[in-house]
Short mmCIF file of C-alpha atoms in Angstrom, two decimals:
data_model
loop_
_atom_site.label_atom_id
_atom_site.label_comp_id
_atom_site.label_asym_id
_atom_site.label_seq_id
_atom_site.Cartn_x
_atom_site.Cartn_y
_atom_site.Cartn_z
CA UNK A 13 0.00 0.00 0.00
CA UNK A 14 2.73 2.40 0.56
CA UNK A 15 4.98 1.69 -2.35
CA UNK A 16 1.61 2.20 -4.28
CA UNK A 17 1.06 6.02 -2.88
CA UNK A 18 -0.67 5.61 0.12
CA UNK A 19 -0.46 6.98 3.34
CA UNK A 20 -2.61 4.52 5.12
CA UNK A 21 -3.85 1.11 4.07
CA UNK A 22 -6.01 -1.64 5.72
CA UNK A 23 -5.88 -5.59 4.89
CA UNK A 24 -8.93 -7.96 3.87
CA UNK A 25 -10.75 -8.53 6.09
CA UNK A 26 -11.17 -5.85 7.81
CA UNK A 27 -13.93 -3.99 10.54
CA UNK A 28 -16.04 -1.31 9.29
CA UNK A 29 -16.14 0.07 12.64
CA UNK A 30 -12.07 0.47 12.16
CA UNK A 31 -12.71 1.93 8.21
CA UNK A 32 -15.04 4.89 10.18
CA UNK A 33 -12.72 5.46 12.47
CA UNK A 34 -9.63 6.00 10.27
CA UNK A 35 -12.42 8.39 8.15
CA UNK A 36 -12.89 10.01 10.89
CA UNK A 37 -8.68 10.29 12.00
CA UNK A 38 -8.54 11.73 8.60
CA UNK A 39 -11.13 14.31 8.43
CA UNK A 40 -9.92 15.47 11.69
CA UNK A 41 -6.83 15.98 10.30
CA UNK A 42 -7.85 17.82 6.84
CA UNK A 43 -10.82 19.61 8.68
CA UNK A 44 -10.28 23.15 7.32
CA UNK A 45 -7.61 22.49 5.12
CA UNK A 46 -9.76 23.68 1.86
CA UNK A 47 -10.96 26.71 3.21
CA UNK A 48 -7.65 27.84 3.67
CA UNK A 49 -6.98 27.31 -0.16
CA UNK A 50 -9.55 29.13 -1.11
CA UNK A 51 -9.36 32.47 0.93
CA UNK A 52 -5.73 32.40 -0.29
CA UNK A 53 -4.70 35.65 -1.66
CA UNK A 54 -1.18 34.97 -2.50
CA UNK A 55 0.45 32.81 -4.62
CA UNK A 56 4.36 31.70 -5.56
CA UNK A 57 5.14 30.78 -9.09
CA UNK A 58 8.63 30.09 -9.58
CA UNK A 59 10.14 33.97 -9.61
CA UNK A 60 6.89 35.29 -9.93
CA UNK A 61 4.62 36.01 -7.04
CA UNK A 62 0.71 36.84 -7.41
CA UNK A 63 -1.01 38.84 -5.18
CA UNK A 64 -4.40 38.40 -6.16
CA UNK A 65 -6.41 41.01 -3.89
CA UNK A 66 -3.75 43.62 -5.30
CA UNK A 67 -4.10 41.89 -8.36
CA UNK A 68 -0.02 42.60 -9.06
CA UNK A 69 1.99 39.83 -10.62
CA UNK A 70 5.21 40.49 -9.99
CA UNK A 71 9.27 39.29 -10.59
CA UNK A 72 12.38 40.75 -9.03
CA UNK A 73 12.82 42.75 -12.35
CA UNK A 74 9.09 43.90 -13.06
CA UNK A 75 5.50 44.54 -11.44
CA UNK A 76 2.60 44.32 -13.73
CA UNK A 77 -0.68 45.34 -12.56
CA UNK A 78 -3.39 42.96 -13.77
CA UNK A 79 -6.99 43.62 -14.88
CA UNK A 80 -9.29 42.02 -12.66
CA UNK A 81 -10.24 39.71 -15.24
CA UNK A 82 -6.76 38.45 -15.52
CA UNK A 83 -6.29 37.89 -11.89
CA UNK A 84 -9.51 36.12 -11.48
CA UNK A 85 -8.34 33.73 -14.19
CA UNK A 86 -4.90 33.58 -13.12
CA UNK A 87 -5.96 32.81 -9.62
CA UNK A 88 -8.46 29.83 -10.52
CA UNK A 89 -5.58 28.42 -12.36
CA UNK A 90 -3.27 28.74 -9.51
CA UNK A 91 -5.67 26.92 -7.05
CA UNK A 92 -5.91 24.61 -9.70
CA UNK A 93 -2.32 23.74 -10.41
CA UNK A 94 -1.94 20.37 -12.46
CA UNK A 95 -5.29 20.11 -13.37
CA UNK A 96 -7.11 20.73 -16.65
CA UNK A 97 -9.93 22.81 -16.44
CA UNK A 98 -13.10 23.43 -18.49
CA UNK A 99 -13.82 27.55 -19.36
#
């Protein structure tokens, strides 16, 4: 299971009551974790960093200001990173 990716793995059989509990561990865990992510403001993107309620992208060399139609899709694309999205 961990060679495979996992963090946590469980054997046949096993309990269900033990299954709920790890859900449980786990949830405790990640509780919040999203909402975080989304109220994000800032982001780091190799040199660049994007500040989206300033909506600046800027490098050590240059600041841009951004329309607010450019931040708004660089943002989504940020919280997004190494997925493929639909418009």
């Amino acid at each position: 299971g961990f060679k495979a990716g996992g963090d946590d793995y469980m054997t046949k059989p096993f309990s269900h009551e033990e299954l709920l509990l790890r859900i449980e561990a786990i949830l405790r865990r990640t509780r919040g974790q999203g909402e975080d992510e989304r109220n994000r403001q800032s982001f780091e993107l190799g040199d660049y960093t994007f500040d989206h309620r300033n909506l600046m992208l800027s490098h050590p060399e240059e600041e841009r200001k951004l329309t607010r139609k450019e931040a708004e899709v660089l943002r989504l694309l940020c919280m997004h990173r190494d997925q493929v999205l639909t418009r």
